[in-house]
Coordinates of C-alpha atoms and ligand atoms in Angstrom, one line a residue:
X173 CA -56.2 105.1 -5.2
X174 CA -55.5 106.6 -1.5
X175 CA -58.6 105.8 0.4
X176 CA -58.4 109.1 2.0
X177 CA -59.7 110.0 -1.6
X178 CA -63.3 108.4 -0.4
X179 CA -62.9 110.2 2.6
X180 CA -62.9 113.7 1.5
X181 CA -64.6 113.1 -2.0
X182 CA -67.9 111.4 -0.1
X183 CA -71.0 113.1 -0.9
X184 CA -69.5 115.8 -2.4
X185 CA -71.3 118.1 -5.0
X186 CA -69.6 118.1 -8.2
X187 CA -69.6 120.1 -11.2
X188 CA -67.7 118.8 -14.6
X189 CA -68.3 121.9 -16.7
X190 CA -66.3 120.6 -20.4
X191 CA -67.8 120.8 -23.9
X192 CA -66.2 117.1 -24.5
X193 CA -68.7 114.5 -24.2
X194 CA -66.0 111.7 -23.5
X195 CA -64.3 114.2 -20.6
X196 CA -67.6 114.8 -18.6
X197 CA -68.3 110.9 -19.1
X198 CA -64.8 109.6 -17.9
X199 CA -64.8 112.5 -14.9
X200 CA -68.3 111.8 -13.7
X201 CA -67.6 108.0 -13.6
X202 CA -64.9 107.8 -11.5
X203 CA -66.1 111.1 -9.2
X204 CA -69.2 108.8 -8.7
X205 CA -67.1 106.2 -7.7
X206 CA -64.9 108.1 -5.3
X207 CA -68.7 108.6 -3.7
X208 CA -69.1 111.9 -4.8
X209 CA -72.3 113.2 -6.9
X210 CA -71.0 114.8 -10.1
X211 CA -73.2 116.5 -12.3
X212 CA -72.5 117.9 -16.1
X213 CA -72.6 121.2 -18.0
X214 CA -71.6 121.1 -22.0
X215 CA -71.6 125.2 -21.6
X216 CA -71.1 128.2 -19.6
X217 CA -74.9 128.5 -19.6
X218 CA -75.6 125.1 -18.2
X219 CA -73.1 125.9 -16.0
X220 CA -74.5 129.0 -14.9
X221 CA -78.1 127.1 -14.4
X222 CA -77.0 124.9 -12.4
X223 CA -74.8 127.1 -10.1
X224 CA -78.0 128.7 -10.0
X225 CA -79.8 126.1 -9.1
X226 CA -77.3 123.9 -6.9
X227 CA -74.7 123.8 -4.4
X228 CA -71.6 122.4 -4.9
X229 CA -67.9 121.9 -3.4
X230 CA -66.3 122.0 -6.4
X231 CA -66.2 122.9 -10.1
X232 CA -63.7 120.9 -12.6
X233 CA -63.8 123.7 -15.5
X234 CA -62.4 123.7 -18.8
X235 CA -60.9 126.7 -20.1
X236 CA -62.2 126.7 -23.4
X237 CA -66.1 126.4 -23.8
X238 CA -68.3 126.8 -26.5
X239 CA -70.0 129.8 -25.4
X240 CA -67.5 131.7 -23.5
X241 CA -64.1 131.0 -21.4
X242 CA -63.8 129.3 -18.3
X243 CA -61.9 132.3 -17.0
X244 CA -64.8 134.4 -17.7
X245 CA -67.5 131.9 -15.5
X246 CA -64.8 132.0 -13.0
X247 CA -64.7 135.8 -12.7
X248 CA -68.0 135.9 -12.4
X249 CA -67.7 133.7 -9.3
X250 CA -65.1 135.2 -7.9
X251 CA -67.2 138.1 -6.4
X252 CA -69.9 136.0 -5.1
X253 CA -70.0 134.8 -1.4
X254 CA -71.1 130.9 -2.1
X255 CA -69.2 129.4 -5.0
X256 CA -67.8 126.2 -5.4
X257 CA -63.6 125.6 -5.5
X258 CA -62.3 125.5 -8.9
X259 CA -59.7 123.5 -10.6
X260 CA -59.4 124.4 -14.1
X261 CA -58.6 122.3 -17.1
X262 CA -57.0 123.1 -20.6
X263 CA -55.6 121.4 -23.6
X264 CA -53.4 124.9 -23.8
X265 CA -50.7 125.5 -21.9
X266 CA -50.5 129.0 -20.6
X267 CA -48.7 130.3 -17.7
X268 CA -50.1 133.7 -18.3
X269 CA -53.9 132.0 -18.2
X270 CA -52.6 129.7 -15.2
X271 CA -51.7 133.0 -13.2
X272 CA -55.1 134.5 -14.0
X273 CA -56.6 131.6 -12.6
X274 CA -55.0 131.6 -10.0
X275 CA -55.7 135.4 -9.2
X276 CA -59.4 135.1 -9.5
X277 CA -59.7 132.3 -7.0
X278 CA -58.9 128.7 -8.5
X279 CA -57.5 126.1 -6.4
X280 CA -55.7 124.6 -9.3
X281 CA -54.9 124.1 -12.6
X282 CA -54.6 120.8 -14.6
X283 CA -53.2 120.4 -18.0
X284 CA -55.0 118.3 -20.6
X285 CA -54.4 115.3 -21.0
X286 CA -54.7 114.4 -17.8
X287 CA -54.8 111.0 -16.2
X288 CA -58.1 110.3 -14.2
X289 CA -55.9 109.8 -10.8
X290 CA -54.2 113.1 -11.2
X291 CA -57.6 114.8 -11.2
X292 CA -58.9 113.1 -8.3
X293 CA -55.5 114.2 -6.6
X294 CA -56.4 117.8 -7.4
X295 CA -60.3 118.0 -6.5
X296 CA -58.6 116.6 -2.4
X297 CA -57.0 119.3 -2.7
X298 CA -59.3 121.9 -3.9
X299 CA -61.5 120.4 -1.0
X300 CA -58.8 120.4 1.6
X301 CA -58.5 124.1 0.7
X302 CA -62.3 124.6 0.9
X303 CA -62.0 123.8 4.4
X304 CA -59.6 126.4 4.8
X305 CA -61.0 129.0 3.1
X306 CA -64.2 128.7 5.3
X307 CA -62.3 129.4 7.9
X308 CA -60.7 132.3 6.5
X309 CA -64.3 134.0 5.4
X310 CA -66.0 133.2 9.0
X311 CA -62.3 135.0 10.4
X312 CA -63.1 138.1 8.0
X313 CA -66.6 137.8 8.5
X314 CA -65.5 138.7 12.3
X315 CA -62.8 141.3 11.2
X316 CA -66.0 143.0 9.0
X317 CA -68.1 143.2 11.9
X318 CA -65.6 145.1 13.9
X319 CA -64.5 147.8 11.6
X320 CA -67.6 148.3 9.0
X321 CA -69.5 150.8 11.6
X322 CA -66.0 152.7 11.1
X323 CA -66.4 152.8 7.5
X324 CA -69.2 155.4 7.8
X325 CA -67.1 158.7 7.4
X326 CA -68.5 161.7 8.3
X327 CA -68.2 163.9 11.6
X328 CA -72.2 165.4 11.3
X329 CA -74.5 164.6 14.0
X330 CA -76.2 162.2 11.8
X331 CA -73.3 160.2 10.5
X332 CA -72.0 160.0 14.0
X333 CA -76.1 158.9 15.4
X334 CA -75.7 156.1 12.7
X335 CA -72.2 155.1 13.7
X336 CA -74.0 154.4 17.5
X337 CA -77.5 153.5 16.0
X338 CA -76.5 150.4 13.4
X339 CA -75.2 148.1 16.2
X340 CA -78.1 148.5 18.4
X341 CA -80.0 147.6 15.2
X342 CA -77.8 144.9 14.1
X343 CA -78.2 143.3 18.0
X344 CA -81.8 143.8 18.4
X345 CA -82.7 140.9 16.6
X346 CA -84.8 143.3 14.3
X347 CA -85.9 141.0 11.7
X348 CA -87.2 144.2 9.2
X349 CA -85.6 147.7 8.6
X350 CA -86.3 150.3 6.0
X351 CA -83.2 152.3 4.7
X352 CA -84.2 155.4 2.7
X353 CA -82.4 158.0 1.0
X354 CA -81.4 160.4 -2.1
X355 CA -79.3 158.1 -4.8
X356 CA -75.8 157.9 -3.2
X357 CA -76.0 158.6 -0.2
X358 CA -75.2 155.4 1.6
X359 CA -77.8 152.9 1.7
X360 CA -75.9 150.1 0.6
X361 CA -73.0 151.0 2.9
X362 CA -75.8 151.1 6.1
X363 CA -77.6 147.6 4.9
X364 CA -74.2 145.7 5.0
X365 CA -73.0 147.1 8.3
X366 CA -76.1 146.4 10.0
X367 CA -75.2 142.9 8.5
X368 CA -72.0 142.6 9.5
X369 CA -72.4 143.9 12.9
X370 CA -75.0 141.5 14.1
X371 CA -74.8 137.9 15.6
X372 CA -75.5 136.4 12.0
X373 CA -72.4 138.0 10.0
X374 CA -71.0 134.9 9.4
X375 CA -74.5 134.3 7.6
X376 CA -74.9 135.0 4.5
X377 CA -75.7 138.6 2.8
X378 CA -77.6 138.6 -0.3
X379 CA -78.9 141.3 -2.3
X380 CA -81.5 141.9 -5.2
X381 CA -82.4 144.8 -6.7
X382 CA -86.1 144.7 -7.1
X383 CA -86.6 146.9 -10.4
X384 CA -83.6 145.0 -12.1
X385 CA -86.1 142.2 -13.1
X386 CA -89.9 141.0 -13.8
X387 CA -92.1 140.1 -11.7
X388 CA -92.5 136.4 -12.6
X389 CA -88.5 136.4 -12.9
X390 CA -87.7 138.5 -9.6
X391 CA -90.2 135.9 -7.3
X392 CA -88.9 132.8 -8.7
X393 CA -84.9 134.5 -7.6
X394 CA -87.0 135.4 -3.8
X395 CA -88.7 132.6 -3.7
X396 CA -87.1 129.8 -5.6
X397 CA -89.4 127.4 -8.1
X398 CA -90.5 123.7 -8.3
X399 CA -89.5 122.2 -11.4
X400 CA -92.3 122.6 -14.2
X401 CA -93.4 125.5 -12.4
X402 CA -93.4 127.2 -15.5
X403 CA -91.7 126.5 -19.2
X404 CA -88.1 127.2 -18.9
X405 CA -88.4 125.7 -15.1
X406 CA -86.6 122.4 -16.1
X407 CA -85.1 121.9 -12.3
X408 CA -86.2 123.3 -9.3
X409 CA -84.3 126.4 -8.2
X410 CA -84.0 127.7 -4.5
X411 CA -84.6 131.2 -3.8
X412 CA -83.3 134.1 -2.1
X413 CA -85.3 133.4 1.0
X414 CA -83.9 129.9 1.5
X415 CA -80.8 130.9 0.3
X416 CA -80.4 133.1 3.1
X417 CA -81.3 131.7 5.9
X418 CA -80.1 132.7 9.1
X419 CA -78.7 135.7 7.3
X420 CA -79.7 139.2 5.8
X421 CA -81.8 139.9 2.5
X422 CA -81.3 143.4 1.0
X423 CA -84.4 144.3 -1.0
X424 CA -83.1 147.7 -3.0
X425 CA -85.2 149.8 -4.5
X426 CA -88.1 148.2 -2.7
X427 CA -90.6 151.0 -4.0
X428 CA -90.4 149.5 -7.3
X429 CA -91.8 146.3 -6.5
X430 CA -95.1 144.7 -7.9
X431 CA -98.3 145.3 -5.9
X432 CA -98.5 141.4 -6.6
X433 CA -95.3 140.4 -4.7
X434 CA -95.4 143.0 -2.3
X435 CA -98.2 141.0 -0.9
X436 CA -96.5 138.1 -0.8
X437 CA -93.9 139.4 0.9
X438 CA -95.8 141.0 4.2
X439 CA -96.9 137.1 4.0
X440 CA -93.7 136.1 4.4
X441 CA -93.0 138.9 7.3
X442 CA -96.1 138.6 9.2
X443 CA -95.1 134.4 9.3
X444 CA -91.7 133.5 8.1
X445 CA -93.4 131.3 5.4
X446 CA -93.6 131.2 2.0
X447 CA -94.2 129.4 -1.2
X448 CA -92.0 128.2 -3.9
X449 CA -93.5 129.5 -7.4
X450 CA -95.5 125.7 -8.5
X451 CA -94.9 124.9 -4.6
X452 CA -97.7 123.5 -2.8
X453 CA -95.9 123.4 0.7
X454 CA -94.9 126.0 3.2
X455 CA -91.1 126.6 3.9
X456 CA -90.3 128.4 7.0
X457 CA -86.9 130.2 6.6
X458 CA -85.6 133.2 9.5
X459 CA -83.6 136.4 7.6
X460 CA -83.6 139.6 8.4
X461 CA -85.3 141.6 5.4
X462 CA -83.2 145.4 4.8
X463 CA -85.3 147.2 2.3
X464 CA -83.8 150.1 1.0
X465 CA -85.8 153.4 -1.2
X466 CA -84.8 156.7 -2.6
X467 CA -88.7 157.0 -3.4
X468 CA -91.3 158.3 -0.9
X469 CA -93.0 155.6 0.2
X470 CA -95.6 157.5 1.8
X471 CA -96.6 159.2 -1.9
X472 CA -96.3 155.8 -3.3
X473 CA -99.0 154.4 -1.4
X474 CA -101.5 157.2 -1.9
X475 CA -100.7 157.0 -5.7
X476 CA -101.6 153.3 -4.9
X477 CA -98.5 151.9 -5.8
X478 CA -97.4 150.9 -2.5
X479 CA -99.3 148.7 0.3
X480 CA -100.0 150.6 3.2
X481 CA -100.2 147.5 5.4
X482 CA -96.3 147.0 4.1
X483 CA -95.0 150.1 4.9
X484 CA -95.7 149.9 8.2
X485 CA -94.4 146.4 8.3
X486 CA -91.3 147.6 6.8
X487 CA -91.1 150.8 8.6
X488 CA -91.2 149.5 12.0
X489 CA -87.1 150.4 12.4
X490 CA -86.6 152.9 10.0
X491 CA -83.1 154.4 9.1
X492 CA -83.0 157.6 7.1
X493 CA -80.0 159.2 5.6
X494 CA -80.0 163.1 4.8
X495 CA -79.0 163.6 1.5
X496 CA -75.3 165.4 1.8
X497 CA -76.2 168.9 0.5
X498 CA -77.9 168.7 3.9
X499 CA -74.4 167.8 5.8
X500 CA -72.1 170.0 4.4
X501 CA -69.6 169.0 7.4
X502 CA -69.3 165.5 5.8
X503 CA -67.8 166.8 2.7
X504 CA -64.4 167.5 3.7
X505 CA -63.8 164.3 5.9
X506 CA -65.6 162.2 2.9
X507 CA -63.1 164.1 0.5
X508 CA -60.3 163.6 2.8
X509 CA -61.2 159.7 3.2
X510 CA -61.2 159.4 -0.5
X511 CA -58.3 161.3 -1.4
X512 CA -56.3 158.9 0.6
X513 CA -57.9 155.7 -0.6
X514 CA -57.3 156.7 -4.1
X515 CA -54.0 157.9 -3.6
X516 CA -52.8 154.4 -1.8
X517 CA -54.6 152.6 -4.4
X518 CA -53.7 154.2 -7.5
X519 CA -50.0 154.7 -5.5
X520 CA -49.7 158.3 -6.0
X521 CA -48.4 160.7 -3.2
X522 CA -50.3 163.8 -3.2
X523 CA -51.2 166.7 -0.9
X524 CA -54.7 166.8 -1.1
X525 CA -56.8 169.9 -2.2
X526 CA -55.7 173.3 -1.7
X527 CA -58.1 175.2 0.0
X528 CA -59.6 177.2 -2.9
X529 CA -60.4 173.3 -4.8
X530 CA -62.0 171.9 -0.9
X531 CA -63.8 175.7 -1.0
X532 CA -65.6 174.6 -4.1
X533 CA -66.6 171.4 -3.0
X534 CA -67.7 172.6 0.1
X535 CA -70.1 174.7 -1.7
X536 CA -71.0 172.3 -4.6
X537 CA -75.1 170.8 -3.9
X538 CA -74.0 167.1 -4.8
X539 CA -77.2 166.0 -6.3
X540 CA -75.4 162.2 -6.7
X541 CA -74.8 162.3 -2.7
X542 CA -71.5 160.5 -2.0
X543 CA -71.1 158.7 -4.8
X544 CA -70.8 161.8 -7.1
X545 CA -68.1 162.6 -4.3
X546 CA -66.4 159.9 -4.2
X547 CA -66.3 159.8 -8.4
X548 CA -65.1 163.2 -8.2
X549 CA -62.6 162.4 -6.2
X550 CA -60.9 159.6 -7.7
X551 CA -61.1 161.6 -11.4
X552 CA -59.2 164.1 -9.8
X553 CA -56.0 161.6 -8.0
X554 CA -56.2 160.0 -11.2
X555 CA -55.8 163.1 -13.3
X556 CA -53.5 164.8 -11.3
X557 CA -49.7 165.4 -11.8
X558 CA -49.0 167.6 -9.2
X559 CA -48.2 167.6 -5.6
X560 CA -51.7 168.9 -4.8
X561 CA -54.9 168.8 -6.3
X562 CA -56.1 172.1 -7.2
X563 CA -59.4 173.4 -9.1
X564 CA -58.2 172.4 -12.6
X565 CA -58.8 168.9 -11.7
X566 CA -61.8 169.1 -10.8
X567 CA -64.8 168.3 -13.5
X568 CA -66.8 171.2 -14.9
X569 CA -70.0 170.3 -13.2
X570 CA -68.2 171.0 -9.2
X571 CA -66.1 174.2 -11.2
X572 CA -69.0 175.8 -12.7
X573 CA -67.7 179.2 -13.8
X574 CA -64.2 178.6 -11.8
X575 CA -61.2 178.1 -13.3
X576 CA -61.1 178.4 -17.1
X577 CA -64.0 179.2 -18.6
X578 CA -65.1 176.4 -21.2
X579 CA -67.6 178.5 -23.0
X580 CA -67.2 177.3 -27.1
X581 CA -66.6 180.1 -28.8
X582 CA -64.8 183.4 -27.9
X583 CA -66.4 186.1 -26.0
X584 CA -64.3 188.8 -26.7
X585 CA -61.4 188.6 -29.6
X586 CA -58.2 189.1 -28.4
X587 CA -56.2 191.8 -30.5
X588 CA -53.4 190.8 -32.1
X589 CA -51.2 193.7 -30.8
X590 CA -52.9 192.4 -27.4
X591 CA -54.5 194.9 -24.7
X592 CA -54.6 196.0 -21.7
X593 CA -57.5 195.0 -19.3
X594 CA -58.1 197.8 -17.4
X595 CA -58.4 199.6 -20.4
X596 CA -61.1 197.1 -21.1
X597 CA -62.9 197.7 -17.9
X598 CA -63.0 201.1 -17.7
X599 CA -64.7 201.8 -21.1
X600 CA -67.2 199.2 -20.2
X601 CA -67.5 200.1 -17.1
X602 CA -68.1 203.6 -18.9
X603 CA -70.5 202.3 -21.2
X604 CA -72.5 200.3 -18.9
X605 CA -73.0 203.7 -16.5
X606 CA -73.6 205.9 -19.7
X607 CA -76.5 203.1 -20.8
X608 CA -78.1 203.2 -17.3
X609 CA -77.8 206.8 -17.2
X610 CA -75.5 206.7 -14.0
X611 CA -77.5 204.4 -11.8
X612 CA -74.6 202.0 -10.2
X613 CA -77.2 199.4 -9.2
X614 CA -78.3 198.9 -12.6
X615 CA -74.9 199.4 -14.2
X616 CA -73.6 196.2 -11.4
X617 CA -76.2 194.5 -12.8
X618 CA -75.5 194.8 -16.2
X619 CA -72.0 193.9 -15.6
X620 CA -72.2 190.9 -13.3
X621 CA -70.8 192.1 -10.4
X622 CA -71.6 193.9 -7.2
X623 CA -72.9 197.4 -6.6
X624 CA -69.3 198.5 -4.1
X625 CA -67.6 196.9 -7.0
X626 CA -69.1 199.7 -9.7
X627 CA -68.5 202.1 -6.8
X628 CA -65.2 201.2 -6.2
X629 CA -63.6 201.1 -10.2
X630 CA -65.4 204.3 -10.8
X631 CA -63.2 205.8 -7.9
X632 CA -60.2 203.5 -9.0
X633 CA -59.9 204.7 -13.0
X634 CA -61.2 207.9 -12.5
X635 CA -64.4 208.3 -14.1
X636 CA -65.4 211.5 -12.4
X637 CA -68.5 212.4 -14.4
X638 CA -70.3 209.1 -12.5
X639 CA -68.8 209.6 -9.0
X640 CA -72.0 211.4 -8.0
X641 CA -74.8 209.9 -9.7
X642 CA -77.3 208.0 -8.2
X643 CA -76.7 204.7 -6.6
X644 CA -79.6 203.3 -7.0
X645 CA -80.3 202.2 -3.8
X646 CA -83.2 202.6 -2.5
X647 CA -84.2 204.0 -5.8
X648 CA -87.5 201.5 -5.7
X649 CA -89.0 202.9 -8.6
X650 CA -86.9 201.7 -10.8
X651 CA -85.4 199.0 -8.8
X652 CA -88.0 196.3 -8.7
X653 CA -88.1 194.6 -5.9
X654 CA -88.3 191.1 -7.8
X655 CA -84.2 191.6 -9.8
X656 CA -82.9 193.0 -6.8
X657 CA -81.1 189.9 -6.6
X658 CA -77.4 190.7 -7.2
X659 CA -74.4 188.5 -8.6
X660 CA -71.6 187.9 -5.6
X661 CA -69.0 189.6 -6.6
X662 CA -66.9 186.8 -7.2
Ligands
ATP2151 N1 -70.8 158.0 5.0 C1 -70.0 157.4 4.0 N2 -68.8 157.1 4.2 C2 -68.0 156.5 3.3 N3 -68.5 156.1 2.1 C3 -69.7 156.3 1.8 C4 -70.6 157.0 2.8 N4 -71.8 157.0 2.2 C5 -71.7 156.5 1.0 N5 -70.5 156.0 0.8 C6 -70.0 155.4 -0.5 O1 -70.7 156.1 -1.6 C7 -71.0 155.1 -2.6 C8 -72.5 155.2 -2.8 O2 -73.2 154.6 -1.6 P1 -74.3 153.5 -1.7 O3 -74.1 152.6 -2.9 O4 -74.4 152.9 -0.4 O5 -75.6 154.4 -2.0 P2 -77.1 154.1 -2.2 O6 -77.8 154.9 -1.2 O7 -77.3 152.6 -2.1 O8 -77.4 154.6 -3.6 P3 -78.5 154.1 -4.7 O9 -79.8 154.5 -4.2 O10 -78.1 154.7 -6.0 O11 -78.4 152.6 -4.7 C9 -70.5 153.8 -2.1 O12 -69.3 153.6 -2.7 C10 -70.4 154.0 -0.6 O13 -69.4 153.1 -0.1
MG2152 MG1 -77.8 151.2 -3.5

């Protein structure tokens, strides 16, 4: 063997993930001679455990496992910041499998049955292209900080107090900021450019959702465990925290998390220590905690769900986004934004809305923030087969009553012989007038439309008998002041 293999193979973590007991033997006996420390998984759930649980430089994977495929672990991987290189291995040759590989990140791919030498060959040069690829992510990690603030769209005061605001956060050295705001409207998108802008972007980011899991489960992934610290703790496991260190931890949905570990988290703020569950010694780490909310924090605690002492912790830099019904001049850029993103990624060319479509969206209240916008949005460049997006492709719940109606049913039968629909409006118009004894008002109201509209057909198909009765305005007796609310006329 090369003795460069010692070289870059010494000391390095490495996982032999095959369900053949003769394969993980004969790969973690030469690895360990090359100097390396291999360690075994039979399954994708070992494998997973340990991934957990461990760091390593590289992952020799078979493609077919008892439990799952390798491609599957691997794609799981592939979106997560730390993971190991992979070479995969099969016994079946497929290019179109090889390609996938490939795509979701593997270094290489070796056919079974391989010769011990060739793999050792191909874990150097997995490694090699570890060391590249490190370099690449600190290069992006530099290229995120300089354009995420950017990514914020929106031309309201707020959006553009943010744009200025997250820098200043991200270079303060804050080490804990609170993020609040309706579902959708950004918090996520704020927490990772504060991240990305500061000194530690190069750091890792790592997020937890605190309702996702149970409270025994979701300290062991903060804090880590000793092995034996409860049943299924057969190794130990490092946390979050450690995890992190030097970098960013975003707590979402921190209003949801146990009175128990709340406490044990303004612990950890008020002295950078904390406790592995089963641990007996303190472990001092240094991230920046983002907690993020859509609840009110401040009813939280008074329902005494919330610690006090931890809210104020928390809230010493606090960021707070508007929902978007609340910054209606955001709607059009966000619309804009997305329309071209969707358009380059789904490689359609298209005009945009028409100004009736960008009307309604203007006016639609957007309970899922920008989110819902943004969904909206790509349904509608997806759907679309014309040059410009127009009402129809919009989803009922922006249209409301625009467009076509979608009522199941009919309202009104259509003859046959077919009609004509001023015909139609006159004799309702007619009917509504006789049934309200000439008062316009309450005829509009009947009909779903405006009072100068009533006014107006009366004159228009010459229903002379109602051109001087009353108008009801002003006619308080019988206009109560509590319906005067009238339908816009459109
Ligand atoms: N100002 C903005 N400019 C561009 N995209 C935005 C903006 N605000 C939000 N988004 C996008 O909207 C989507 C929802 O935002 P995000 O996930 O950050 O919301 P959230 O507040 O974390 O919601 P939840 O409380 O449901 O977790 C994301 O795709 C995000 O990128
Ligand atoms: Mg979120």
């Amino acid at each position: 063997m090369a003795t460069t293999a010692n070289k870059t193979l010494k000391e390095r973590r490495i996982l032999i993930v095959d369900d053949e007991l003769a394969i993980r033997r004969a790969l973690k006996e030469r690895f360990t001679e090359e100097g390396s420390r291999p360690d075994t998984a039979e399954d994708a759930q070992t494998a997973r455990t340990r991934l957990r649980t461990d760091d390593y430089d590289l992952m020799l994977l078979d493609h077919r496992l008892p439990d799952g495929t390798g491609l599957a672990l691997l794609e799981e991987l592939s979106s997560q910041e730390r993971r190991p290189e992979v070479v995969m291995m099969t016994a079946y040759a497929s290019t179109q499998d090889a390609v996938r590989a490939m795509k979701l990140g593997a270094a290489d791919y070796v056919m079974k049955p391989f010769d011990l030498d060739e793999m050792v060959l191909a874990a150097e040069r997995a490694l090699d292209h570890r060391e590249l690829r490190g370099e690449v992510s600190r290069l992006r990690a530099q290229n995120r900080a300089a354009f995420t603030v950017d990514q914020l769209v929106g031309s309201s005061r707020q959006m553009a107090e943010l744009r200025t605001l997250i820098p200043r956060i991200a270079g303060s050295g804050a080490r804990t900021i609170l993020v609040t705001g309706e579902s959708g409207t950004g918090k996520d998108l704020v927490a990772r450019a504060i991240h990305f802008a500061s000194p530690e972007a190069d750091k890792p980011f790592l997020n937890i959702t605190c309702t996702a899991l149970q409270e025994t489960l979701l300290e062991s992934e903060l804090f880590g465990h000793e092995r034996g610290a409860f049943t299924d703790a057969k190794t130990a496991k490092i946390g979050l925290f450690e995890q992190a260190n030097g970098g960013t931890i975003f707590l979402d949905e921190i209003g949801d998390m146990s009175l128990g570990l709340q406490a044990k988290l303004l612990r950890f703020l008020e002295s950078k220590q904390f406790r592995r569950v089963g641990g007996l010694k303190d472990i001092t780490v240094d991230v920046r905690i983002i907690a993020a909310t859509n609840k009110n924090l401040e009813r939280a605690i008074q329902d005494g769900a919330f610690r006090s002492d931890l809210y104020y912790r928390l809230n010493v830099i606090p960021v707070e986004i508007s929902p978007l019904r609340e910054r209606p001049e955001d709607v059009v850029d966000l619309v804009r934004f997305f329309e071209r993103r969707y358009a380059e990624e789904l490689k359609k060319s298209i005009g945009g809305f028409d100004g009736d479509a960008l009307e309604l969206l203007r006016r639609h209240p957007w309970p899922g923030n920008v989110r819902e916008l943004k969904n909206v949005v790509e349904r509608a460049v997806l759907l679309s087969s014309g040059p410009s997006l127009t009402i129809a492709d919009l989803p009922v719940s922006v249209r409301g009553g625009a467009g076509a109606t979608h009522k199941p049913g009919r309202l009104l039968e259509l003859p046959t012989a077919g009609l004509v629909v001023d015909d139609v409006v006159r004799d309702l118009l007619d009917q509504a007038l006789e049934r309200t004894q000439g008062n316009k008002s309450h005829a509009a109201r009947l009909l779903g439309i405006h009072r100068d509209q009533v006014r107006y057909w009366v004159h228009k198909y010459g229903l002379d008998r109602w051109i001087r009765t009353r108008d009801g305005k002003g006619d308080s007796a019988e206009d109560s002041p509590v319906e005067t609310a009238e339908r816009d006329p459109d």
